[in-house]
Tab-separated table of C-alpha atoms in Angstrom:
chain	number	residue	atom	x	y	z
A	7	UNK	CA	40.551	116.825	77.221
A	8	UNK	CA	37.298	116.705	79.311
A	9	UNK	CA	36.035	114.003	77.141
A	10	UNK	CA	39.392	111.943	78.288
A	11	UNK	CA	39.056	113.115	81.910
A	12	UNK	CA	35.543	111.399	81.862
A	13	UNK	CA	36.891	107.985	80.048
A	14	UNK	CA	39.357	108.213	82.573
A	15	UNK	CA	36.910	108.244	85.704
A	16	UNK	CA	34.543	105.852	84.594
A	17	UNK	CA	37.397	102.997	83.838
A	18	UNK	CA	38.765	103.686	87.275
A	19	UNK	CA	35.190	103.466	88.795
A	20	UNK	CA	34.918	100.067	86.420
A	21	UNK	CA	38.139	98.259	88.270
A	22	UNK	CA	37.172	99.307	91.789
A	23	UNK	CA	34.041	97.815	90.960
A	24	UNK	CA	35.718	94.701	89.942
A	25	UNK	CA	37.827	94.677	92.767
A	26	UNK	CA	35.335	94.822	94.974
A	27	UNK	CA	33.825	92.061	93.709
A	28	UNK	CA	37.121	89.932	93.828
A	29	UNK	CA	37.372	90.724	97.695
A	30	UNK	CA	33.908	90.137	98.040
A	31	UNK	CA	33.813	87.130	96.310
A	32	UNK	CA	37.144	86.171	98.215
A	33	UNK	CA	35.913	87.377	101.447
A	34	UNK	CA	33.028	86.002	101.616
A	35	UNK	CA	33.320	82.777	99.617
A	36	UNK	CA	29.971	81.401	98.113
A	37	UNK	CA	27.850	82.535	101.364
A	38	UNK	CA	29.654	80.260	103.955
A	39	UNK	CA	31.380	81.893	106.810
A	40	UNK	CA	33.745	78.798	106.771
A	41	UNK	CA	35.052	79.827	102.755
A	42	UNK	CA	35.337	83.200	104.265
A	43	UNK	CA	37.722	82.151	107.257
A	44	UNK	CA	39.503	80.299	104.554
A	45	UNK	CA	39.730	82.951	101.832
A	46	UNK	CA	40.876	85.272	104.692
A	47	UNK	CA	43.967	83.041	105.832
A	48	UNK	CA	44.619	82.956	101.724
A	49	UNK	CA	44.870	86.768	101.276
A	50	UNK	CA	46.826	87.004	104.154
A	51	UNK	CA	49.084	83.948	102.571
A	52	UNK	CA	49.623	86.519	99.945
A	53	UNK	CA	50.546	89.155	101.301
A	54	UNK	CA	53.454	86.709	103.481
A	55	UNK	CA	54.569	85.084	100.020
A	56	UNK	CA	54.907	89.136	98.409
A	57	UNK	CA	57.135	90.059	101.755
A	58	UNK	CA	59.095	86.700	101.173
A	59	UNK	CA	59.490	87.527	97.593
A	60	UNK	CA	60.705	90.999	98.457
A	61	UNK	CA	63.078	89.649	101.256
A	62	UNK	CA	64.393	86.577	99.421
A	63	UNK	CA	65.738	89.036	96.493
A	64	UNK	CA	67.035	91.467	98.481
A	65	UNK	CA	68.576	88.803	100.220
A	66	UNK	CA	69.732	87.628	96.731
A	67	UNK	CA	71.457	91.062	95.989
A	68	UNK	CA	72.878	91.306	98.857
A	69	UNK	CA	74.979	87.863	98.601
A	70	UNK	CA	75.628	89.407	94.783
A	71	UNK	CA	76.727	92.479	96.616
A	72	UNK	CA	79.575	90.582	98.701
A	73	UNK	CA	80.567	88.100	95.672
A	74	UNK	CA	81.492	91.024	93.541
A	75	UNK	CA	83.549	92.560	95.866
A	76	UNK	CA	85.588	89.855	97.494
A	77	UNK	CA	86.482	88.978	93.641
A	78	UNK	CA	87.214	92.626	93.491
A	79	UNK	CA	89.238	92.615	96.869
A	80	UNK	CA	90.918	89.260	95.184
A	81	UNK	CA	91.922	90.964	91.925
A	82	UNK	CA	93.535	93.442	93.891
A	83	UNK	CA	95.019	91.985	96.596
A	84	UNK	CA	96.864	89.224	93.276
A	85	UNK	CA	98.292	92.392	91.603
A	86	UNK	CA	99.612	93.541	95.500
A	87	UNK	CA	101.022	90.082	95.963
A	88	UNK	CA	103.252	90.621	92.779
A	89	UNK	CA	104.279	93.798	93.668
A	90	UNK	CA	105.276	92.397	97.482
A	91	UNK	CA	106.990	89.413	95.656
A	92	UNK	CA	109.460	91.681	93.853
A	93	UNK	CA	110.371	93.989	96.286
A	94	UNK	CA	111.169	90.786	98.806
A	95	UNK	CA	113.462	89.475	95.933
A	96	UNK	CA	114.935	93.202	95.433
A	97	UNK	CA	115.765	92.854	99.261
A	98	UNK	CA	116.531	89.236	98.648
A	99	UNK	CA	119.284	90.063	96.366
A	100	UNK	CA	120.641	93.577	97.922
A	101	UNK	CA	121.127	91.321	100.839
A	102	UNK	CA	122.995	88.216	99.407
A	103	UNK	CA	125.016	89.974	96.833
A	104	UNK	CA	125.852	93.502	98.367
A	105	UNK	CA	128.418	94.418	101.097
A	106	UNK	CA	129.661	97.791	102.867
A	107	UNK	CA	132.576	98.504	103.915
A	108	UNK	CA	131.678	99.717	107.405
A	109	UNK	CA	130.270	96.262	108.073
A	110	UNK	CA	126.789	93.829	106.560
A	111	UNK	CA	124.259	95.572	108.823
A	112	UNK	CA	122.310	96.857	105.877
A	113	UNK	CA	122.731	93.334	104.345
A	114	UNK	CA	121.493	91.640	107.278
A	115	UNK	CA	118.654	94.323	107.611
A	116	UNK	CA	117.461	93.891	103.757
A	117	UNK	CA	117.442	90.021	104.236
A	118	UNK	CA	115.287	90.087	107.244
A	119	UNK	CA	113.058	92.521	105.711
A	120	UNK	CA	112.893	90.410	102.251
A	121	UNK	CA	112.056	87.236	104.624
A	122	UNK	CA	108.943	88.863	106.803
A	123	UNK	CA	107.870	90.425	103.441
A	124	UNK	CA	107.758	87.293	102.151
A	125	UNK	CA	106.125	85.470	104.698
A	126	UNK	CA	103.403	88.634	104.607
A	127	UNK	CA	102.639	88.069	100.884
A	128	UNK	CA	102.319	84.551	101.723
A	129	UNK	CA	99.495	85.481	104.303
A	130	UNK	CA	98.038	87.603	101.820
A	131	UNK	CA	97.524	85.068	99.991
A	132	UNK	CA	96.597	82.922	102.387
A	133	UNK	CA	93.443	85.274	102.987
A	134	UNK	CA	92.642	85.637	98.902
A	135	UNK	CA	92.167	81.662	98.644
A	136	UNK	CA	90.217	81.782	101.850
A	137	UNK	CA	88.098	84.768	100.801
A	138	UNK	CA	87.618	82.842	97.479
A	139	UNK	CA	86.872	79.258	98.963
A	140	UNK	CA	84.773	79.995	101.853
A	141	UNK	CA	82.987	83.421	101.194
A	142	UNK	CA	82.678	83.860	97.325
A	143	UNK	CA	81.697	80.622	95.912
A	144	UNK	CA	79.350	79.338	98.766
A	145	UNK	CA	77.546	82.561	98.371
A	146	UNK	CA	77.675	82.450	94.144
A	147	UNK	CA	76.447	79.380	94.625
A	148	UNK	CA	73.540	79.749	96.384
A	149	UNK	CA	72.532	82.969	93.700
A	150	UNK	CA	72.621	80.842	91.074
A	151	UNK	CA	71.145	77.477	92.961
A	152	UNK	CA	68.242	75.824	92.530
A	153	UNK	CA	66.188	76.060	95.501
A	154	UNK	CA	65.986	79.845	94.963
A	155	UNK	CA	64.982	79.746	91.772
A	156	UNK	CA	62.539	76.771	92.596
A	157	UNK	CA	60.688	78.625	94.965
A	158	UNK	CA	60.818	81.527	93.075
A	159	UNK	CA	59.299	79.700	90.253
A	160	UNK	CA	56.116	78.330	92.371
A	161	UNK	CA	55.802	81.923	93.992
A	162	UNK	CA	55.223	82.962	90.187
A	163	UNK	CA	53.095	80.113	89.372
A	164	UNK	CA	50.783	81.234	92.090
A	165	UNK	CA	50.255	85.039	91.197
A	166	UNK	CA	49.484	83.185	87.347
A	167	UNK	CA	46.664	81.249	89.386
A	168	UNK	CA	45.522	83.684	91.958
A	169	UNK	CA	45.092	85.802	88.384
A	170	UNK	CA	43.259	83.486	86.586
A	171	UNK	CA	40.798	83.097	89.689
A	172	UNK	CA	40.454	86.954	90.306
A	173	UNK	CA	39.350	86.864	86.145
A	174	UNK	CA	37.357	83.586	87.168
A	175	UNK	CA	35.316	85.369	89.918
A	176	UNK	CA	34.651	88.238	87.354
A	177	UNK	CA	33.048	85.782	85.169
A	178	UNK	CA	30.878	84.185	87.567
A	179	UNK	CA	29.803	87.445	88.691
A	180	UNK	CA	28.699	88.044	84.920
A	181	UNK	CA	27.219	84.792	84.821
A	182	UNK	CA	25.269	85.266	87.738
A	183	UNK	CA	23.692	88.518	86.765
A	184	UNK	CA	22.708	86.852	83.584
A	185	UNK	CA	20.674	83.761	85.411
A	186	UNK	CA	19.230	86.532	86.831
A	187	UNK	CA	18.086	88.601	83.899
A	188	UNK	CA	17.224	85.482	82.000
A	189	UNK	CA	14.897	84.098	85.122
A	190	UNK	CA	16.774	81.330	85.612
A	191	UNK	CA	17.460	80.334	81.810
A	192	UNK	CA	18.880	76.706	81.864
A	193	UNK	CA	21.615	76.901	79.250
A	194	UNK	CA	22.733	80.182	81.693
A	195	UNK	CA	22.458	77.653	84.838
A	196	UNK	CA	24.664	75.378	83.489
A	197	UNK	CA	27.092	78.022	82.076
A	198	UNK	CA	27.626	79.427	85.747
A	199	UNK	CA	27.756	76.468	87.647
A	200	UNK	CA	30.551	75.161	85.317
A	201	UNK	CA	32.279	78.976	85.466
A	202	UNK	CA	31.922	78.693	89.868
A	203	UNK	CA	33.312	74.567	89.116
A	204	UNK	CA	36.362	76.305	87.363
A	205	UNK	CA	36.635	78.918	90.288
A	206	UNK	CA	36.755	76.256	93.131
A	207	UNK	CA	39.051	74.615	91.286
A	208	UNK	CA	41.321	77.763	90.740
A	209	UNK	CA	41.029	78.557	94.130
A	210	UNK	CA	41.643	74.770	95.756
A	211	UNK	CA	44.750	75.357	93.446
A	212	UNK	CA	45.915	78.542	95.022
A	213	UNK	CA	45.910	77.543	97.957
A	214	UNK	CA	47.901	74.492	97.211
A	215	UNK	CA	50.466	76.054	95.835
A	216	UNK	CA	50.472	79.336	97.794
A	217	UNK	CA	51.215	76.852	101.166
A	218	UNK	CA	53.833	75.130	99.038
A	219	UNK	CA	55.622	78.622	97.731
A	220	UNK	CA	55.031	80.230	101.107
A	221	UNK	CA	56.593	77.500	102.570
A	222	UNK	CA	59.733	76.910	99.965
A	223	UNK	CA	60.240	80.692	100.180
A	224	UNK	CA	60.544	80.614	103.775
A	225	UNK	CA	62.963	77.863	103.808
A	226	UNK	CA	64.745	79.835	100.946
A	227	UNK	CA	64.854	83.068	102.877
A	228	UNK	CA	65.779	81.048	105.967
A	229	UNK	CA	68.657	79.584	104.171
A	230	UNK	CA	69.897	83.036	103.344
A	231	UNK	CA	69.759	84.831	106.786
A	232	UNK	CA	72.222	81.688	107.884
A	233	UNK	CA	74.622	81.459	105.040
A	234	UNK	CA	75.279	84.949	104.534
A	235	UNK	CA	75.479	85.563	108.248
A	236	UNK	CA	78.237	82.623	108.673
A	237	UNK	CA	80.122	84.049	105.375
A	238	UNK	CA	80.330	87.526	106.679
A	239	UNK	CA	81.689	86.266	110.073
A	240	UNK	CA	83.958	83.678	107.884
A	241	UNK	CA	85.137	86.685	105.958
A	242	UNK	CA	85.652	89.242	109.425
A	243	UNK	CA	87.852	85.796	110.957
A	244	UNK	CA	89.995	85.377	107.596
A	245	UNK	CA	90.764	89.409	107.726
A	246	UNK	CA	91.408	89.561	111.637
A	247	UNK	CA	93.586	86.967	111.414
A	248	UNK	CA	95.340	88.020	108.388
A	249	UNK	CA	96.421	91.278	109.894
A	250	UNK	CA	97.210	89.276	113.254
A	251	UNK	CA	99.988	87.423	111.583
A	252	UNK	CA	101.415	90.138	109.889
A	253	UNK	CA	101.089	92.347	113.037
A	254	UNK	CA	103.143	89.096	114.227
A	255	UNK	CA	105.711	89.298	111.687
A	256	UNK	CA	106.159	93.154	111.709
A	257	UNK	CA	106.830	93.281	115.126
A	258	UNK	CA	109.088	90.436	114.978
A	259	UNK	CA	111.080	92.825	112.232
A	260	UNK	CA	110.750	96.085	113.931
A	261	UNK	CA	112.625	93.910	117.024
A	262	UNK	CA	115.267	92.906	114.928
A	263	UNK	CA	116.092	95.808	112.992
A	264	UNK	CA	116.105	98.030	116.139
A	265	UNK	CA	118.063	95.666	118.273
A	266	UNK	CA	120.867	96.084	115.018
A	267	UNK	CA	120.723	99.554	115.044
A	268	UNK	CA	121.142	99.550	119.341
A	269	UNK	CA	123.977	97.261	118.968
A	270	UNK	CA	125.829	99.402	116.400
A	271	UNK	CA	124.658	103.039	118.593
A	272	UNK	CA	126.122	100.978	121.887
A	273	UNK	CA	129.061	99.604	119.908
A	274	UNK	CA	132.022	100.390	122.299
A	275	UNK	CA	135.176	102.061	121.473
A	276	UNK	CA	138.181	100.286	121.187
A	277	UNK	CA	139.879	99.753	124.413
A	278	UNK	CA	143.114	101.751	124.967
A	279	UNK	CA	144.015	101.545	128.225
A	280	UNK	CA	146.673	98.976	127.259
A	281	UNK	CA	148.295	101.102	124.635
A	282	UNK	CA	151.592	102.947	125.360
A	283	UNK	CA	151.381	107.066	124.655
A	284	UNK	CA	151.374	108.451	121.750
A	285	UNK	CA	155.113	109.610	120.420
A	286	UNK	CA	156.307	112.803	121.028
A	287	UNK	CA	154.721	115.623	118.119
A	288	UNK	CA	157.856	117.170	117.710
A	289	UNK	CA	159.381	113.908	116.103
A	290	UNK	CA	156.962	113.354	114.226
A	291	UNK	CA	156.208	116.941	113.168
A	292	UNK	CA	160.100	116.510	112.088
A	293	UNK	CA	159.762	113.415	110.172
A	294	UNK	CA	156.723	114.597	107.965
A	295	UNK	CA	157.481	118.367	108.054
A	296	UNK	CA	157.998	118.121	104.550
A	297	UNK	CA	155.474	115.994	103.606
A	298	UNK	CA	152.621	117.057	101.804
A	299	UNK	CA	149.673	115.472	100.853
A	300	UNK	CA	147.657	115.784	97.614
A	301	UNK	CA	144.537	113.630	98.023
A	302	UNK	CA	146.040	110.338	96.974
A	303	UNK	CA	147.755	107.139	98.839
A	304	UNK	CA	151.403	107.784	98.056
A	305	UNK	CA	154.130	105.475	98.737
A	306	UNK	CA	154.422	106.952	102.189
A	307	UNK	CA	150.842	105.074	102.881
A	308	UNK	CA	148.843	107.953	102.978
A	309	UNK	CA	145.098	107.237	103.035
A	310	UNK	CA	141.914	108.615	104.102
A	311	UNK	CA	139.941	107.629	107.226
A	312	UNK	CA	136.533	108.225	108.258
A	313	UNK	CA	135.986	108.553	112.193
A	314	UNK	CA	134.057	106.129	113.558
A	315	UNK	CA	134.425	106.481	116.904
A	316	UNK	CA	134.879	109.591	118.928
A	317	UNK	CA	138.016	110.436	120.539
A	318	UNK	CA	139.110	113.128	123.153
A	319	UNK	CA	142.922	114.274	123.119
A	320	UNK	CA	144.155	113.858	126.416
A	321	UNK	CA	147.647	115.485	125.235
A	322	UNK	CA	149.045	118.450	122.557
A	323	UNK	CA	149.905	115.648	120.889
A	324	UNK	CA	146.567	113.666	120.097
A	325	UNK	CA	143.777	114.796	117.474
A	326	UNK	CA	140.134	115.174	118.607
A	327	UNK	CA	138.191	113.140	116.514
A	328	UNK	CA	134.362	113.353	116.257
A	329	UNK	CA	132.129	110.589	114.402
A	330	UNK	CA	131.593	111.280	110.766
A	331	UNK	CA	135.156	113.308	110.452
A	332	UNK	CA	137.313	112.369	107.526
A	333	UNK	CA	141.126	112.079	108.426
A	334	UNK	CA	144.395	112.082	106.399
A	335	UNK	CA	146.365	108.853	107.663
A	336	UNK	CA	149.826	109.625	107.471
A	337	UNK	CA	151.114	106.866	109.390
A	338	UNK	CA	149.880	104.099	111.656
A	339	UNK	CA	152.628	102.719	114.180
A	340	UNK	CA	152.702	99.158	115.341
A	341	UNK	CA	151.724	100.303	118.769
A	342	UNK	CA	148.298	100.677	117.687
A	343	UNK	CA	148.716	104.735	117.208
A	344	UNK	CA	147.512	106.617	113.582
A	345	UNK	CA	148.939	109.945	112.808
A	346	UNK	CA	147.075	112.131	110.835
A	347	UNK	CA	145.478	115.575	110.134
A	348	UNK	CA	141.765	116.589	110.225
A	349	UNK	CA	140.251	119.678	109.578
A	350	UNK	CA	143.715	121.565	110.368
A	351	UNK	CA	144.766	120.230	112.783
A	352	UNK	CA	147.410	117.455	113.287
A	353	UNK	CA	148.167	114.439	116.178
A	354	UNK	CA	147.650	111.050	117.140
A	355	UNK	CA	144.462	109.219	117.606
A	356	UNK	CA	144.011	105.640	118.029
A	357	UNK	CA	144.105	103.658	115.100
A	358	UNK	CA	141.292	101.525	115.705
A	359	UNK	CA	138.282	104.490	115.982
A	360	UNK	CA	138.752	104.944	112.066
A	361	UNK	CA	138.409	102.991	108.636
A	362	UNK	CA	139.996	103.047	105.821
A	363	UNK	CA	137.631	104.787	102.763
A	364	UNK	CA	139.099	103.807	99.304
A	365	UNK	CA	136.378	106.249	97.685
A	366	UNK	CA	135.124	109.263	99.037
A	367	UNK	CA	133.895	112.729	97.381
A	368	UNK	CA	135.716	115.556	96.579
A	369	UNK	CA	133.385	117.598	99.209
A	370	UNK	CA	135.089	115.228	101.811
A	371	UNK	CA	138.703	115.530	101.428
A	372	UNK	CA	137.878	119.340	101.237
A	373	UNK	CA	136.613	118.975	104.514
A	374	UNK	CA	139.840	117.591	106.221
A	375	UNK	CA	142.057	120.807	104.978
């Protein structure tokens, strides 16, 4: 383990050494203080084009981020637009093909609700092919693009190079020390003046390319603050005004279904202030004294009424009628009168503040004895 620990040090104390010599040899050129200005500007290039490089794919990720989930929000928001669609045609058809005896406000309410659901969906789907159009593909586009991956490309191309010329300056290190053990050995002169020809040329090459991938990462990164900005606020727009128009639309509905529901509450009664009184109970009491009344129409007309109106007796002979009551019809005059028993008790009531139910439950016609 020690002997490890010690193989471990020196190779550590080997590649500072070397890396001191790259930042020397970097630093301070080949002795002139301009190659040191200009191999100062270069690691400082390098350290912009690694923060560019870090920025630009975050940036990248981030546009990945958004494409994914719109196409998400898009899968989802198709299956919701089926599921709208049907229920509008389920209202559609309720609407159209269903009546109710006590009048078509349910009708009428199911067909304005099928028409604002439909013209929701259709919003909805307005706001999926926007999403898709103006957020997704620019963005999916510019992820898979060519100027990213150009730049990235030449950002790679230098590290290659900048590698190569921190291995270069090794060597001509080496080959210096040599000239110097070999007191200035020819072949070893001409073996380090062609290793430092290699390393000016490495370097003139970094810094060609680091100014051109510094500068096409910039652009790229550039490029990616603005689209990504625009498609988010492209995106917020689409959604605000999305749930505008259907705040639009349900407000329009919640208008019409409670002005239908006012107009049936303030619905008035029937006017009777023209009709004649009621006949005298004990006539009629006579004439259907022995009548009685087993939950059918007979051939005297029976039928059974629901109330849908309240009524006051003014008289012995008038029935009190409350709204919902079920009453046994056991004669309507021409004079606009109904005769009839509810809940035990027995009088006229104006024929016009009940309607005629063909079908009713059992429950109900218990209710009226």
């Amino acid at each position: 383990m020690d002997t490890i620990r010690k193989q471990a040090t020196k190779l550590r104390e080997q590649v500072a050494k070397q890396q001191q010599a790259v930042f020397k040899q970097f630093a301070g050129g080949l002795g002139g203080s301009d190659n040191n200005v200009a191999d100062e500007v270069e690691f400082y290039q390098h350290k912009k084009l690694e923060k560019l490089y870090i920025s630009t794919r975050a940036g990248k990720h981030f546009q990945r981020d958004i494409v994914r989930g719109v196409e998400g929000y898009i899968v989802t928001g198709s299956k919701q637009l089926e599921i709208g669609a049907k229920l509008s045609e389920d209202s559609r058809k309720y609407g159209a093909e269903n009546t109710c005896t006590t009048g078509s406000t349910l009708s009428k309410t199911a067909l304005s609700y099928s028409r604002a659901c439909a013209q929701m969906e259709k919003e909805r789907g307005n706001l999926l092919k926007a999403l898709g159009t103006q957020v997704a593909e620019p963005l999916r586009a510019m992820v898979v693009g060519a100027p990213l991956e150009d730049a990235r490309h030449l950002a790679q191309r230098y590290d290659r190079v900048r590698q190569e010329a921190e291995a270069q300056v090794i060597e001509v290190s080496r080959r210096q020390a040599k000239v110097r053990e070999s007191n200035g050995n020819p072949e070893n002169i001409l073996k380090l003046e062609a290793a430092e020809a290699k390393l000016s040329e490495l370097k003139s090459n970094m810094v060609t390319l680091g100014k051109e991938a510094a500068a096409a990462m910039a652009a790229v990164e550039a490029q990616q603050q603005r689209l990504t900005l625009q498609r988010l606020i492209t995106m917020v727009e689409a959604e605000r005004n999305y749930h505008q128009k259907v705040l639009q639309i349900l407000d329009q509905l919640e208008s019409e279904m409670l002005s239908e529901r006012q107009r049936i509450e303030a619905s008035p009664s029937p006017s009777i202030n023209n009709m004649p009184p009621p006949p005298p109970y004990e006539e009629v009491n006579g004439l259907f004294a022995s009548q009685t009344y087993d939950g059918s129409t007979d051939g005297m007309g029976y039928f059974l009424g629901e109330v849908i109106h309240s009524y006051q007796a003014e008289s012995d002979v008038e029935l009190t009628l409350s709204v919902g009551d079920y009453v046994v019809v056991r004669k309507v005059s021409s004079n606009g009168w109904a005769e009839g028993e509810c809940k035990g008790n027995a009088g006229w009531f104006p024929a016009g503040y009940i309607e005629r139910r063909d079908r009713v439950l059992a429950s109900k016609v218990a209710e009226v004895f």
